[in-house]
Amino acid sequence: MNEAIADLVNAHARLDISQAWGDGTTVATDGTHMDTYLDNLLAETSVRYGKPGGIAYHHISDTYVALFMHFIPCGVREVVYIIEGLLTNSSEVKSTTVHADTQGQSQPVFALAHLLAFDLMPRIRNWKGT
């Protein structure tokens, strides 16, 4: 994380209003498809969306501030960036619980999260509770 962004996140964390939603220990991760031109080093045609683009991947803290942002190609699994986002965060807001969508389910990432003392909580699509 670049120093200027860390300073901005830290300033946001000191605001009283940011504490209304959480204490910064929980983060949600997700990616959003962004349209691009094909003549872009990171652009690929998305199988899911059927058009060229990339994924704007981000970690949003429960204090409603972005802790990590990265633009990735469509063919890369987002789960790879869950751990990277937590480890590269140099702000004072330290998250220990990560909520992810279906892309967050991966045995290696569960293992890494456990070893690094993060709680990984993926939402698993089509899982019917009993």
Short mmCIF file of N, CA and C in Angstrom, two decimals:
data_model
loop_
_atom_site.label_atom_id
_atom_site.label_comp_id
_atom_site.label_asym_id
_atom_site.label_seq_id
_atom_site.Cartn_x
_atom_site.Cartn_y
_atom_site.Cartn_z
N MET A 1 0.86 -1.18 0.00
CA MET A 1 0.00 0.00 0.00
C MET A 1 0.89 1.23 0.00
N ASN A 2 0.59 2.12 -0.85
CA ASN A 2 1.38 3.34 -0.95
C ASN A 2 1.14 4.22 0.28
N GLU A 3 2.14 4.97 0.66
CA GLU A 3 2.12 5.75 1.91
C GLU A 3 0.99 6.78 1.95
N ALA A 4 0.72 7.43 0.82
CA ALA A 4 -0.35 8.44 0.77
C ALA A 4 -1.71 7.79 1.02
N ILE A 5 -1.93 6.61 0.45
CA ILE A 5 -3.21 5.91 0.66
C ILE A 5 -3.33 5.48 2.11
N ALA A 6 -2.24 4.98 2.70
CA ALA A 6 -2.26 4.59 4.11
C ALA A 6 -2.59 5.78 4.99
N ASP A 7 -2.02 6.96 4.68
CA ASP A 7 -2.33 8.16 5.45
C ASP A 7 -3.81 8.53 5.34
N LEU A 8 -4.37 8.38 4.15
CA LEU A 8 -5.78 8.68 3.94
C LEU A 8 -6.67 7.71 4.72
N VAL A 9 -6.34 6.42 4.68
CA VAL A 9 -7.11 5.42 5.42
C VAL A 9 -7.01 5.70 6.92
N ASN A 10 -5.83 6.04 7.41
CA ASN A 10 -5.65 6.35 8.83
C ASN A 10 -6.46 7.58 9.24
N ALA A 11 -6.49 8.60 8.39
CA ALA A 11 -7.27 9.81 8.69
C ALA A 11 -8.75 9.47 8.75
N HIS A 12 -9.21 8.63 7.83
CA HIS A 12 -10.61 8.20 7.84
C HIS A 12 -10.93 7.42 9.12
N ALA A 13 -10.01 6.56 9.55
CA ALA A 13 -10.24 5.75 10.75
C ALA A 13 -10.35 6.60 12.01
N ARG A 14 -9.76 7.78 12.01
CA ARG A 14 -9.82 8.66 13.18
C ARG A 14 -11.13 9.45 13.26
N LEU A 15 -11.90 9.45 12.20
CA LEU A 15 -13.19 10.15 12.22
C LEU A 15 -14.18 9.38 13.09
N ASP A 16 -14.94 10.09 13.89
CA ASP A 16 -15.94 9.45 14.76
C ASP A 16 -16.97 8.68 13.95
N ILE A 17 -17.39 9.24 12.81
CA ILE A 17 -18.44 8.62 12.00
C ILE A 17 -18.01 7.26 11.45
N SER A 18 -16.71 7.07 11.19
CA SER A 18 -16.27 5.79 10.62
C SER A 18 -16.46 4.64 11.61
N GLN A 19 -16.46 4.94 12.88
CA GLN A 19 -16.65 3.91 13.91
C GLN A 19 -18.12 3.50 14.08
N ALA A 20 -19.02 4.20 13.42
CA ALA A 20 -20.45 3.89 13.53
C ALA A 20 -20.78 2.53 12.93
N TRP A 21 -19.99 2.07 11.96
CA TRP A 21 -20.28 0.82 11.26
C TRP A 21 -19.43 -0.34 11.73
N GLY A 22 -18.29 -0.08 12.30
CA GLY A 22 -17.41 -1.17 12.73
C GLY A 22 -16.10 -0.63 13.27
N ASP A 23 -15.23 -1.54 13.62
CA ASP A 23 -13.94 -1.14 14.19
C ASP A 23 -12.76 -1.43 13.26
N GLY A 24 -13.05 -1.85 12.04
CA GLY A 24 -11.99 -2.10 11.07
C GLY A 24 -11.45 -3.51 11.07
N THR A 25 -11.95 -4.37 11.94
CA THR A 25 -11.43 -5.74 12.01
C THR A 25 -12.06 -6.67 10.98
N THR A 26 -13.10 -6.21 10.30
CA THR A 26 -13.77 -7.02 9.30
C THR A 26 -13.66 -6.34 7.94
N VAL A 27 -13.41 -7.14 6.92
CA VAL A 27 -13.29 -6.62 5.56
C VAL A 27 -14.08 -7.51 4.61
N ALA A 28 -14.68 -6.89 3.60
CA ALA A 28 -15.37 -7.63 2.55
C ALA A 28 -14.55 -7.49 1.27
N THR A 29 -14.39 -8.59 0.54
CA THR A 29 -13.63 -8.56 -0.70
C THR A 29 -14.55 -8.88 -1.87
N ASP A 30 -14.30 -8.23 -2.98
CA ASP A 30 -15.08 -8.52 -4.17
C ASP A 30 -14.42 -7.89 -5.39
N GLY A 31 -14.79 -8.40 -6.53
CA GLY A 31 -14.28 -7.86 -7.79
C GLY A 31 -15.44 -7.39 -8.64
N THR A 32 -15.20 -6.37 -9.44
CA THR A 32 -16.21 -5.82 -10.33
C THR A 32 -15.65 -5.80 -11.74
N HIS A 33 -16.40 -6.35 -12.70
CA HIS A 33 -15.96 -6.35 -14.09
C HIS A 33 -15.98 -4.92 -14.63
N MET A 34 -14.89 -4.53 -15.26
CA MET A 34 -14.77 -3.21 -15.85
C MET A 34 -14.49 -3.38 -17.34
N ASP A 35 -15.27 -2.72 -18.17
CA ASP A 35 -15.05 -2.78 -19.62
C ASP A 35 -13.74 -2.07 -19.97
N THR A 36 -12.99 -2.65 -20.90
CA THR A 36 -11.77 -2.03 -21.41
C THR A 36 -11.67 -2.31 -22.90
N TYR A 37 -10.69 -1.69 -23.52
CA TYR A 37 -10.37 -2.01 -24.91
C TYR A 37 -9.52 -3.26 -24.93
N LEU A 38 -9.56 -4.02 -26.00
CA LEU A 38 -8.75 -5.22 -26.11
C LEU A 38 -7.26 -4.93 -26.15
N ASP A 39 -6.87 -3.76 -26.64
CA ASP A 39 -5.46 -3.39 -26.72
C ASP A 39 -4.96 -2.87 -25.38
N ASN A 40 -5.15 -3.65 -24.35
CA ASN A 40 -4.74 -3.29 -23.00
C ASN A 40 -3.99 -4.50 -22.44
N LEU A 41 -2.88 -4.27 -21.75
CA LEU A 41 -2.09 -5.40 -21.25
C LEU A 41 -2.84 -6.30 -20.28
N LEU A 42 -3.80 -5.76 -19.55
CA LEU A 42 -4.54 -6.56 -18.58
C LEU A 42 -5.91 -7.01 -19.08
N ALA A 43 -6.30 -6.58 -20.26
CA ALA A 43 -7.63 -6.91 -20.76
C ALA A 43 -7.68 -8.32 -21.34
N GLU A 44 -8.76 -8.99 -21.07
CA GLU A 44 -9.07 -10.30 -21.63
C GLU A 44 -10.56 -10.33 -21.90
N THR A 45 -10.97 -11.21 -22.77
CA THR A 45 -12.40 -11.39 -22.97
C THR A 45 -12.91 -12.28 -21.84
N SER A 46 -13.86 -11.77 -21.11
CA SER A 46 -14.41 -12.49 -19.97
C SER A 46 -15.35 -13.59 -20.44
N VAL A 47 -15.14 -14.80 -19.97
CA VAL A 47 -16.03 -15.91 -20.29
C VAL A 47 -17.40 -15.65 -19.67
N ARG A 48 -17.40 -15.10 -18.49
CA ARG A 48 -18.64 -14.85 -17.76
C ARG A 48 -19.48 -13.74 -18.40
N TYR A 49 -18.82 -12.64 -18.80
CA TYR A 49 -19.56 -11.49 -19.32
C TYR A 49 -19.55 -11.40 -20.85
N GLY A 50 -18.66 -12.17 -21.50
CA GLY A 50 -18.62 -12.21 -22.95
C GLY A 50 -18.12 -10.95 -23.62
N LYS A 51 -17.36 -10.15 -22.91
CA LYS A 51 -16.82 -8.93 -23.50
C LYS A 51 -15.46 -8.64 -22.86
N PRO A 52 -14.64 -7.81 -23.54
CA PRO A 52 -13.30 -7.54 -23.01
C PRO A 52 -13.36 -6.68 -21.76
N GLY A 53 -12.39 -6.92 -20.89
CA GLY A 53 -12.33 -6.12 -19.67
C GLY A 53 -11.36 -6.70 -18.67
N GLY A 54 -11.51 -6.26 -17.47
CA GLY A 54 -10.69 -6.73 -16.36
C GLY A 54 -11.52 -6.65 -15.09
N ILE A 55 -10.91 -7.03 -13.99
CA ILE A 55 -11.61 -7.05 -12.71
C ILE A 55 -10.98 -6.02 -11.78
N ALA A 56 -11.78 -5.08 -11.31
CA ALA A 56 -11.34 -4.15 -10.28
C ALA A 56 -11.61 -4.84 -8.94
N TYR A 57 -10.55 -5.32 -8.31
CA TYR A 57 -10.68 -6.11 -7.08
C TYR A 57 -10.36 -5.22 -5.88
N HIS A 58 -11.14 -5.33 -4.82
CA HIS A 58 -10.95 -4.45 -3.68
C HIS A 58 -11.35 -5.11 -2.36
N HIS A 59 -10.76 -4.59 -1.29
CA HIS A 59 -11.12 -4.95 0.08
C HIS A 59 -11.75 -3.71 0.69
N ILE A 60 -12.96 -3.83 1.18
CA ILE A 60 -13.65 -2.71 1.82
C ILE A 60 -13.82 -3.05 3.30
N SER A 61 -13.29 -2.19 4.15
CA SER A 61 -13.37 -2.38 5.59
C SER A 61 -14.79 -2.12 6.09
N ASP A 62 -15.11 -2.64 7.28
CA ASP A 62 -16.42 -2.37 7.87
C ASP A 62 -16.56 -0.92 8.31
N THR A 63 -15.51 -0.12 8.17
CA THR A 63 -15.59 1.32 8.40
C THR A 63 -15.83 2.05 7.08
N TYR A 64 -16.12 1.30 6.02
CA TYR A 64 -16.43 1.83 4.69
C TYR A 64 -15.28 2.61 4.07
N VAL A 65 -14.09 2.04 4.12
CA VAL A 65 -12.94 2.61 3.43
C VAL A 65 -12.24 1.46 2.69
N ALA A 66 -11.75 1.74 1.50
CA ALA A 66 -11.04 0.72 0.72
C ALA A 66 -9.62 0.55 1.25
N LEU A 67 -9.28 -0.68 1.63
CA LEU A 67 -7.94 -0.97 2.14
C LEU A 67 -7.02 -1.51 1.06
N PHE A 68 -7.59 -2.07 -0.01
CA PHE A 68 -6.78 -2.68 -1.06
C PHE A 68 -7.54 -2.57 -2.37
N MET A 69 -6.85 -2.18 -3.43
CA MET A 69 -7.43 -2.12 -4.75
C MET A 69 -6.40 -2.63 -5.75
N HIS A 70 -6.85 -3.45 -6.68
CA HIS A 70 -5.94 -4.00 -7.67
C HIS A 70 -6.75 -4.32 -8.92
N PHE A 71 -6.20 -4.05 -10.09
CA PHE A 71 -6.86 -4.38 -11.35
C PHE A 71 -6.25 -5.67 -11.87
N ILE A 72 -7.07 -6.69 -12.07
CA ILE A 72 -6.56 -8.00 -12.47
C ILE A 72 -7.25 -8.47 -13.75
N PRO A 73 -6.59 -9.35 -14.51
CA PRO A 73 -7.22 -9.90 -15.72
C PRO A 73 -8.42 -10.78 -15.37
N CYS A 74 -9.33 -10.92 -16.30
CA CYS A 74 -10.55 -11.72 -16.07
C CYS A 74 -10.25 -13.20 -15.79
N GLY A 75 -9.20 -13.74 -16.37
CA GLY A 75 -8.93 -15.16 -16.22
C GLY A 75 -8.29 -15.56 -14.90
N VAL A 76 -7.92 -14.61 -14.08
CA VAL A 76 -7.24 -14.89 -12.81
C VAL A 76 -8.29 -15.05 -11.72
N ARG A 77 -8.13 -16.07 -10.89
CA ARG A 77 -9.05 -16.25 -9.77
C ARG A 77 -8.82 -15.17 -8.73
N GLU A 78 -9.89 -14.56 -8.29
CA GLU A 78 -9.80 -13.48 -7.32
C GLU A 78 -9.25 -13.94 -5.98
N VAL A 79 -9.41 -15.20 -5.66
CA VAL A 79 -9.00 -15.72 -4.36
C VAL A 79 -7.51 -15.49 -4.09
N VAL A 80 -6.72 -15.42 -5.15
CA VAL A 80 -5.28 -15.19 -5.01
C VAL A 80 -5.01 -13.85 -4.31
N TYR A 81 -5.89 -12.89 -4.53
CA TYR A 81 -5.66 -11.54 -4.03
C TYR A 81 -6.22 -11.30 -2.63
N ILE A 82 -6.92 -12.26 -2.06
CA ILE A 82 -7.43 -12.09 -0.69
C ILE A 82 -6.28 -11.92 0.28
N ILE A 83 -5.34 -12.84 0.26
CA ILE A 83 -4.21 -12.78 1.19
C ILE A 83 -3.30 -11.60 0.87
N GLU A 84 -3.06 -11.35 -0.42
CA GLU A 84 -2.19 -10.22 -0.80
C GLU A 84 -2.73 -8.91 -0.24
N GLY A 85 -4.03 -8.71 -0.37
CA GLY A 85 -4.63 -7.47 0.13
C GLY A 85 -4.47 -7.30 1.63
N LEU A 86 -4.57 -8.39 2.37
CA LEU A 86 -4.41 -8.31 3.83
C LEU A 86 -2.96 -8.05 4.21
N LEU A 87 -2.04 -8.68 3.50
CA LEU A 87 -0.62 -8.55 3.85
C LEU A 87 -0.01 -7.22 3.40
N THR A 88 -0.53 -6.62 2.34
CA THR A 88 0.06 -5.36 1.86
C THR A 88 -0.57 -4.13 2.50
N ASN A 89 -1.55 -4.32 3.34
CA ASN A 89 -2.19 -3.19 4.03
C ASN A 89 -1.22 -2.62 5.07
N SER A 90 -0.76 -1.39 4.85
CA SER A 90 0.17 -0.77 5.80
C SER A 90 -0.50 0.31 6.64
N SER A 91 -1.81 0.38 6.59
CA SER A 91 -2.53 1.37 7.40
C SER A 91 -2.68 0.86 8.83
N GLU A 92 -3.24 1.70 9.69
CA GLU A 92 -3.49 1.33 11.08
C GLU A 92 -4.73 0.46 11.22
N VAL A 93 -5.55 0.39 10.17
CA VAL A 93 -6.76 -0.43 10.18
C VAL A 93 -6.35 -1.85 9.82
N LYS A 94 -6.37 -2.74 10.79
CA LYS A 94 -5.94 -4.12 10.58
C LYS A 94 -7.14 -5.06 10.68
N SER A 95 -7.43 -5.73 9.60
CA SER A 95 -8.57 -6.65 9.56
C SER A 95 -8.13 -8.06 9.91
N THR A 96 -8.98 -8.76 10.63
CA THR A 96 -8.70 -10.15 10.99
C THR A 96 -9.76 -11.11 10.44
N THR A 97 -10.90 -10.58 10.00
CA THR A 97 -11.97 -11.39 9.43
C THR A 97 -12.24 -10.92 8.01
N VAL A 98 -12.25 -11.87 7.08
CA VAL A 98 -12.44 -11.57 5.66
C VAL A 98 -13.69 -12.27 5.14
N HIS A 99 -14.63 -11.49 4.62
CA HIS A 99 -15.82 -12.05 3.99
C HIS A 99 -15.62 -11.98 2.48
N ALA A 100 -15.79 -13.10 1.81
CA ALA A 100 -15.58 -13.17 0.37
C ALA A 100 -16.78 -13.85 -0.29
N ASP A 101 -16.92 -13.62 -1.59
CA ASP A 101 -17.97 -14.32 -2.32
C ASP A 101 -17.48 -15.72 -2.67
N THR A 102 -18.15 -16.38 -3.59
CA THR A 102 -17.80 -17.75 -3.95
C THR A 102 -16.35 -17.88 -4.40
N GLN A 103 -15.79 -16.82 -4.99
CA GLN A 103 -14.39 -16.85 -5.43
C GLN A 103 -13.44 -17.06 -4.25
N GLY A 104 -13.90 -16.84 -3.03
CA GLY A 104 -13.04 -16.95 -1.86
C GLY A 104 -12.84 -18.35 -1.34
N GLN A 105 -13.45 -19.34 -1.97
CA GLN A 105 -13.29 -20.70 -1.46
C GLN A 105 -12.15 -21.42 -2.18
N SER A 106 -11.14 -21.74 -1.42
CA SER A 106 -9.97 -22.43 -1.93
C SER A 106 -9.23 -23.02 -0.74
N GLN A 107 -8.92 -24.30 -0.80
CA GLN A 107 -8.22 -24.93 0.33
C GLN A 107 -6.88 -24.28 0.63
N PRO A 108 -6.05 -23.95 -0.37
CA PRO A 108 -4.78 -23.29 -0.05
C PRO A 108 -4.98 -21.94 0.64
N VAL A 109 -6.00 -21.18 0.22
CA VAL A 109 -6.23 -19.88 0.86
C VAL A 109 -6.79 -20.06 2.26
N PHE A 110 -7.64 -21.07 2.49
CA PHE A 110 -8.08 -21.37 3.85
C PHE A 110 -6.88 -21.68 4.73
N ALA A 111 -5.95 -22.48 4.22
CA ALA A 111 -4.76 -22.85 4.99
C ALA A 111 -3.89 -21.63 5.27
N LEU A 112 -3.64 -20.81 4.26
CA LEU A 112 -2.83 -19.60 4.46
C LEU A 112 -3.50 -18.64 5.44
N ALA A 113 -4.80 -18.47 5.30
CA ALA A 113 -5.52 -17.58 6.20
C ALA A 113 -5.39 -18.08 7.64
N HIS A 114 -5.52 -19.37 7.83
CA HIS A 114 -5.39 -19.94 9.18
C HIS A 114 -3.98 -19.73 9.73
N LEU A 115 -2.97 -19.99 8.91
CA LEU A 115 -1.58 -19.82 9.35
C LEU A 115 -1.25 -18.36 9.67
N LEU A 116 -1.89 -17.43 8.97
CA LEU A 116 -1.63 -16.01 9.18
C LEU A 116 -2.62 -15.36 10.16
N ALA A 117 -3.44 -16.19 10.81
CA ALA A 117 -4.40 -15.76 11.84
C ALA A 117 -5.51 -14.86 11.30
N PHE A 118 -5.98 -15.13 10.08
CA PHE A 118 -7.14 -14.45 9.52
C PHE A 118 -8.29 -15.44 9.50
N ASP A 119 -9.50 -14.96 9.76
CA ASP A 119 -10.70 -15.78 9.63
C ASP A 119 -11.29 -15.55 8.25
N LEU A 120 -11.25 -16.57 7.40
CA LEU A 120 -11.81 -16.48 6.05
C LEU A 120 -13.24 -17.00 6.08
N MET A 121 -14.17 -16.15 5.67
CA MET A 121 -15.59 -16.48 5.70
C MET A 121 -16.19 -16.34 4.30
N PRO A 122 -15.99 -17.35 3.44
CA PRO A 122 -16.56 -17.22 2.09
C PRO A 122 -18.05 -17.55 2.08
N ARG A 123 -18.75 -16.89 1.19
CA ARG A 123 -20.15 -17.21 0.93
C ARG A 123 -20.12 -18.26 -0.17
N ILE A 124 -20.60 -19.43 0.11
CA ILE A 124 -20.50 -20.53 -0.85
C ILE A 124 -21.83 -20.68 -1.59
N ARG A 125 -21.79 -20.42 -2.88
CA ARG A 125 -22.99 -20.45 -3.73
C ARG A 125 -23.64 -21.82 -3.71
N ASN A 126 -24.96 -21.83 -3.72
CA ASN A 126 -25.78 -23.04 -3.79
C ASN A 126 -25.58 -24.00 -2.63
N TRP A 127 -25.14 -23.50 -1.49
CA TRP A 127 -25.01 -24.36 -0.33
C TRP A 127 -26.30 -24.28 0.46
N LYS A 128 -26.98 -25.37 0.57
CA LYS A 128 -28.25 -25.40 1.28
C LYS A 128 -28.02 -25.87 2.71
N GLY A 129 -28.39 -25.04 3.67
CA GLY A 129 -28.22 -25.39 5.09
C GLY A 129 -29.22 -26.46 5.52
N THR A 130 -28.88 -27.16 6.57
CA THR A 130 -29.80 -28.18 7.07
C THR A 130 -30.38 -27.76 8.39
#
